[in-house]
Amino acid sequence: MKRICYLLTLCSLMACQQTPPFTDTFKTAVVEQGDIVNTVTSTGTVEPVNSVDVGTQVSGIIDKIYVDFNSVVKEGQIIAELDKTTLEADLHSAEANLASSKAELTYQKANYNRIKSLYERQVISDVEMEQAQYQYDKAKAAYSKVQADMSRVKKNLDYATIYSPISGVVLYKAVEEGQTVASSFNTPTLFTIAQDLKQMRVIANIDEADIGAVKEGQAVTFTVDAYPHDTFKGTVSQVRLQATTTSNVVTYEVVIDAPNNDLKLKPGLTANITIITQAANNVLMVPVKALSFKPTIANAPKRPEMPAAPQQADSIKRPALQANEKIIFVKDGDGMHPKKVEIGLTNGIKTEIKNGLAVGDTVVIEQTAEINMPMPPAGAGGGSPFMPQPPGRNRRK
């Protein structure tokens, strides 16, 4: 009898209960102020801005070397010399040929003038005049050729002394004294000289998906394994148009200027670079989820006798939006209401708010539903009437 009375009382309370069987709860976030940065990451190689491979244009034996690895050199400084014995002999031979050719030219010129005088007096024939003219022209051509050979031999002798073309540091030395170098087909490299190690550059390979965001003048930060706790700074100076394809991956070379006043950066180091493509500093920002939030009770549980809940809160009127405008739901003491805001830069986690909100405003980012279970009335035994009762309870006396 008591159970029947309790069930009647519980049904009556549920029928008169004002609280709905479920309530919506909202996850919120506070509008804050900070920085939003978009970046592109890659790896590259540290290189000198300007380096020159120094070679030789003549063949011979290396006689003297005046520099070594890491030697500091000045422009025009002698750094090596080849054995000049053969070249000096060629020079003496050229000088002798030049003297002989000059004597021949002097003789043929005098002979030509003599024949010409006789020809003008019609003492000799046309054939003799033509022969004298031919010999004179031939002597002039031979003299010009010997002069050219003389210049070439002198130049080769000068090439036997190797000078530094720039001021800088010797990065690489490929020869030793006594070694023979041959320049028959190409110019052999003897030294590599970097102009100024206080100004370095990083050659980075940027993926084709990211290259559109990289522009000249953008700020860059990078690290190298040699100094894992140091962060170096640079600037994008060039985006090269030539593409490189490796294993079907297309990349573009980007040149980054990097000051190196403390000489920590060394040629050949691998740099892990971060290019700052977009940045908004000290701006209002909200989570990206706040921009896509729409009130709904579709996930809330429904009792069979209740009508189906609407999928969208159609009663909320949404104003017309521009391309850079969004609707954000703000929660305050009066409840939740939509607000039109102007958005800016986003990094996929936070979005800049240019207009429409203030620091400290609360925005809704997520909605969930909770079931409201009615509590048993006071004095009803503190338990469910359908649960088994302990022995001796409700025993008739």
CSV table of C-alpha atoms in Angstrom, one decimal, residues 91-327:
chain,number,residue,atom,x,y,z
A,91,LEU,CA,109.3,34.2,-73.1
A,92,HIS,CA,113.0,34.3,-74.2
A,93,SER,CA,112.0,32.4,-77.4
A,94,ALA,CA,109.2,34.8,-78.1
A,95,GLU,CA,111.5,37.8,-77.6
A,96,ALA,CA,114.0,36.3,-80.1
A,97,ASN,CA,111.2,35.7,-82.6
A,98,LEU,CA,110.0,39.2,-82.2
A,99,ALA,CA,113.5,40.6,-82.9
A,100,SER,CA,113.8,38.4,-86.0
A,101,SER,CA,110.4,39.4,-87.3
A,102,LYS,CA,111.1,43.1,-86.7
A,103,ALA,CA,114.4,42.8,-88.7
A,104,GLU,CA,112.6,41.1,-91.5
A,105,LEU,CA,109.9,43.8,-91.5
A,106,THR,CA,112.5,46.5,-91.7
A,107,TYR,CA,114.3,44.9,-94.6
A,108,GLN,CA,111.1,44.3,-96.6
A,109,LYS,CA,109.9,47.8,-96.0
A,110,ALA,CA,113.2,49.3,-97.3
A,111,ASN,CA,113.1,46.9,-100.3
A,112,TYR,CA,109.5,47.8,-101.1
A,113,ASN,CA,110.3,51.6,-101.0
A,114,ARG,CA,113.3,51.0,-103.4
A,115,ILE,CA,111.2,48.9,-105.9
A,116,LYS,CA,108.4,51.4,-105.7
A,117,SER,CA,110.8,54.2,-106.7
A,118,LEU,CA,112.1,52.2,-109.7
A,119,TYR,CA,108.6,51.3,-110.7
A,120,GLU,CA,107.5,54.9,-110.7
A,121,ARG,CA,110.3,55.6,-113.2
A,122,GLN,CA,109.2,52.6,-115.2
A,123,VAL,CA,112.5,50.8,-114.8
A,124,ILE,CA,111.0,47.5,-113.5
A,125,SER,CA,108.0,45.5,-114.5
A,126,ASP,CA,104.6,45.2,-112.7
A,127,VAL,CA,105.5,41.7,-111.6
A,128,GLU,CA,108.5,42.8,-109.6
A,129,MET,CA,106.5,45.6,-108.0
A,130,GLU,CA,103.8,43.1,-107.0
A,131,GLN,CA,106.4,40.8,-105.6
A,132,ALA,CA,107.9,43.5,-103.4
A,133,GLN,CA,104.4,44.5,-102.2
A,134,TYR,CA,103.6,40.9,-101.3
A,135,GLN,CA,106.8,40.4,-99.3
A,136,TYR,CA,106.3,43.6,-97.4
A,137,ASP,CA,102.7,42.8,-96.4
A,138,LYS,CA,103.8,39.3,-95.4
A,139,ALA,CA,106.5,40.7,-93.1
A,140,LYS,CA,104.0,43.1,-91.5
A,141,ALA,CA,101.6,40.2,-90.7
A,142,ALA,CA,104.4,38.0,-89.3
A,143,TYR,CA,105.5,40.8,-87.1
A,144,SER,CA,102.0,41.3,-85.7
A,145,LYS,CA,101.7,37.6,-85.0
A,146,VAL,CA,104.9,37.5,-83.1
A,147,GLN,CA,103.8,40.5,-81.1
A,148,ALA,CA,100.6,38.6,-80.2
A,149,ASP,CA,102.6,35.6,-79.2
A,150,MET,CA,104.8,37.8,-77.1
A,151,SER,CA,101.8,39.2,-75.2
A,152,ARG,CA,100.4,35.7,-74.6
A,153,VAL,CA,103.7,34.4,-73.2
A,154,LYS,CA,104.0,37.4,-70.9
A,155,LYS,CA,100.4,36.8,-69.7
A,156,ASN,CA,101.0,33.1,-69.0
A,157,LEU,CA,104.1,34.1,-67.0
A,158,ASP,CA,102.0,36.5,-65.0
A,159,TYR,CA,99.4,33.7,-64.5
A,160,ALA,CA,102.1,31.6,-62.8
A,161,THR,CA,101.8,34.0,-59.8
A,162,ILE,CA,98.4,33.5,-58.2
A,163,TYR,CA,96.8,36.4,-56.4
A,164,SER,CA,93.8,36.6,-54.1
A,165,PRO,CA,90.9,38.2,-56.1
A,166,ILE,CA,89.1,39.4,-52.9
A,167,SER,CA,89.8,40.1,-49.3
A,168,GLY,CA,88.5,37.3,-47.0
A,169,VAL,CA,89.3,33.9,-45.4
A,170,VAL,CA,90.7,30.8,-47.1
A,171,LEU,CA,88.0,28.1,-46.6
A,172,TYR,CA,89.6,25.4,-48.8
A,173,LYS,CA,93.0,24.5,-50.1
A,174,ALA,CA,93.2,21.8,-52.7
A,175,VAL,CA,96.9,21.6,-53.5
A,176,GLU,CA,100.3,21.3,-51.9
A,177,GLU,CA,103.8,22.4,-52.9
A,178,GLY,CA,105.3,20.1,-55.6
A,179,GLN,CA,101.9,19.1,-57.0
A,180,THR,CA,101.3,19.3,-60.7
A,181,VAL,CA,98.2,21.0,-62.0
A,182,ALA,CA,96.9,20.8,-65.6
A,183,SER,CA,94.6,23.3,-67.1
A,184,SER,CA,94.2,21.6,-70.5
A,185,PHE,CA,90.4,21.2,-70.4
A,186,ASN,CA,89.2,23.1,-67.4
A,187,THR,CA,90.6,25.4,-64.7
A,188,PRO,CA,91.5,23.4,-61.6
A,189,THR,CA,90.4,24.9,-58.3
A,190,LEU,CA,93.3,25.6,-55.9
A,191,PHE,CA,91.6,27.6,-53.2
A,192,THR,CA,88.2,28.7,-52.1
A,193,ILE,CA,88.1,32.2,-50.4
A,194,ALA,CA,85.0,33.6,-48.6
A,195,GLN,CA,84.8,37.3,-48.7
A,196,ASP,CA,83.3,38.2,-45.3
A,197,LEU,CA,82.2,35.7,-42.7
A,198,LYS,CA,80.5,38.4,-40.7
A,199,GLN,CA,77.7,38.4,-43.2
A,200,MET,CA,76.3,35.0,-44.0
A,201,ARG,CA,73.3,33.6,-45.8
A,202,VAL,CA,71.0,30.6,-45.5
A,203,ILE,CA,69.8,28.8,-48.6
A,204,ALA,CA,66.5,27.1,-47.6
A,205,ASN,CA,64.3,24.8,-49.6
A,206,ILE,CA,60.6,25.8,-49.3
A,207,ASP,CA,57.8,23.4,-50.3
A,208,GLU,CA,55.6,24.5,-53.1
A,209,ALA,CA,52.6,24.5,-50.8
A,210,ASP,CA,54.2,27.2,-48.6
A,211,ILE,CA,56.2,29.3,-51.2
A,212,GLY,CA,53.2,31.5,-52.0
A,213,ALA,CA,53.3,33.0,-48.4
A,214,VAL,CA,57.1,33.8,-48.5
A,215,LYS,CA,58.0,37.3,-49.6
A,216,GLU,CA,61.2,39.4,-49.7
A,217,GLY,CA,61.8,41.3,-46.5
A,218,GLN,CA,60.0,38.9,-44.1
A,219,ALA,CA,61.7,38.3,-40.7
A,220,VAL,CA,63.3,34.9,-40.1
A,221,THR,CA,64.5,33.1,-37.0
A,222,PHE,CA,66.6,30.0,-37.1
A,223,THR,CA,68.7,27.7,-35.0
A,224,VAL,CA,71.7,25.4,-35.7
A,225,ASP,CA,72.7,22.2,-33.9
A,226,ALA,CA,76.1,23.7,-33.0
A,227,TYR,CA,74.4,26.2,-30.7
A,228,PRO,CA,71.0,24.7,-29.7
A,229,HIS,CA,70.2,27.4,-27.1
A,230,ASP,CA,70.9,30.3,-29.5
A,231,THR,CA,68.3,31.8,-31.9
A,232,PHE,CA,69.7,33.7,-34.9
A,233,LYS,CA,67.8,36.3,-36.9
A,234,GLY,CA,67.7,37.0,-40.6
A,235,THR,CA,65.7,38.5,-43.4
A,236,VAL,CA,64.4,37.0,-46.7
A,237,SER,CA,66.4,38.6,-49.4
A,238,GLN,CA,65.5,36.5,-52.5
A,239,VAL,CA,62.9,34.0,-53.6
A,240,ARG,CA,64.4,32.1,-56.5
A,241,LEU,CA,62.0,31.2,-59.3
A,242,GLN,CA,63.9,28.0,-60.4
A,243,ALA,CA,62.1,25.0,-59.0
A,244,THR,CA,63.8,21.7,-57.9
A,245,THR,CA,62.0,18.4,-58.0
A,246,THR,CA,63.2,15.6,-55.8
A,247,SER,CA,61.2,12.4,-55.4
A,248,ASN,CA,58.1,14.2,-56.9
A,249,VAL,CA,58.5,16.9,-54.2
A,250,VAL,CA,58.8,20.4,-55.7
A,251,THR,CA,60.8,23.0,-53.7
A,252,TYR,CA,62.0,26.5,-54.3
A,253,GLU,CA,65.2,28.1,-53.0
A,254,VAL,CA,64.9,31.0,-50.6
A,255,VAL,CA,67.9,33.1,-49.7
A,256,ILE,CA,68.0,34.5,-46.1
A,257,ASP,CA,70.6,37.1,-45.1
A,258,ALA,CA,72.0,36.5,-41.6
A,259,PRO,CA,74.4,38.8,-39.7
A,260,ASN,CA,77.2,36.9,-38.1
A,261,ASN,CA,79.1,39.5,-36.1
A,262,ASP,CA,80.2,37.0,-33.4
A,263,LEU,CA,81.3,34.5,-36.1
A,264,LYS,CA,79.3,31.7,-34.6
A,265,LEU,CA,77.8,30.7,-37.9
A,266,LYS,CA,80.1,28.6,-39.9
A,267,PRO,CA,79.8,27.6,-43.6
A,268,GLY,CA,78.0,24.3,-44.1
A,269,LEU,CA,75.9,24.3,-40.9
A,270,THR,CA,72.3,23.1,-41.2
A,271,ALA,CA,69.8,25.7,-40.1
A,272,ASN,CA,66.2,25.0,-38.9
A,273,ILE,CA,64.4,28.1,-40.1
A,274,THR,CA,61.1,29.7,-39.3
A,275,ILE,CA,59.9,32.4,-41.6
A,276,ILE,CA,57.3,34.8,-40.1
A,277,THR,CA,54.8,35.2,-43.0
A,278,GLN,CA,52.1,37.1,-41.1
A,279,ALA,CA,52.0,38.7,-37.6
A,280,ALA,CA,49.5,40.7,-35.6
A,281,ASN,CA,50.8,41.9,-32.2
A,282,ASN,CA,48.9,43.0,-29.2
A,283,VAL,CA,45.4,42.3,-30.7
A,284,LEU,CA,42.2,40.9,-29.3
A,285,MET,CA,41.7,37.2,-30.0
A,286,VAL,CA,39.3,34.4,-29.4
A,287,PRO,CA,39.4,30.7,-30.1
A,288,VAL,CA,38.6,29.6,-33.6
A,289,LYS,CA,35.8,27.4,-32.3
A,290,ALA,CA,33.9,30.5,-31.2
A,291,LEU,CA,33.4,31.6,-34.9
A,292,SER,CA,31.8,28.3,-35.9
A,293,PHE,CA,29.6,27.9,-32.8
A,294,LYS,CA,25.8,27.7,-33.4
A,295,PRO,CA,23.2,27.1,-30.7
A,296,THR,CA,21.5,23.7,-31.0
A,297,ILE,CA,19.8,21.2,-28.8
A,298,ALA,CA,20.0,18.4,-31.3
A,299,ASN,CA,22.1,16.3,-29.0
A,300,ALA,CA,19.9,16.7,-25.9
A,301,PRO,CA,17.9,13.6,-24.7
A,302,LYS,CA,14.1,13.8,-25.4
A,303,ARG,CA,11.2,12.2,-23.5
A,304,PRO,CA,8.8,10.2,-25.8
A,305,GLU,CA,5.9,12.6,-25.0
A,306,MET,CA,7.9,15.7,-25.8
A,307,PRO,CA,7.9,17.3,-29.3
A,308,ALA,CA,11.1,17.0,-31.3
A,309,ALA,CA,13.5,19.8,-30.4
A,310,PRO,CA,14.4,22.2,-33.3
A,311,GLN,CA,17.8,21.7,-34.9
A,312,GLN,CA,18.7,25.3,-34.9
A,313,ALA,CA,17.6,28.3,-32.9
A,314,ASP,CA,15.7,29.9,-35.7
A,315,SER,CA,14.4,32.7,-33.5
A,316,ILE,CA,17.9,34.3,-33.6
A,317,LYS,CA,18.1,36.8,-36.3
A,318,ARG,CA,21.4,37.0,-38.1
A,319,PRO,CA,22.4,40.3,-39.7
A,320,ALA,CA,24.0,40.4,-43.2
A,321,LEU,CA,27.7,39.7,-43.1
A,322,GLN,CA,30.6,40.9,-45.1
A,323,ALA,CA,33.5,38.7,-46.0
A,324,ASN,CA,35.5,39.6,-42.9
A,325,GLU,CA,32.6,39.5,-40.5
A,326,LYS,CA,31.3,36.7,-38.3
A,327,ILE,CA,28.6,36.1,-35.7
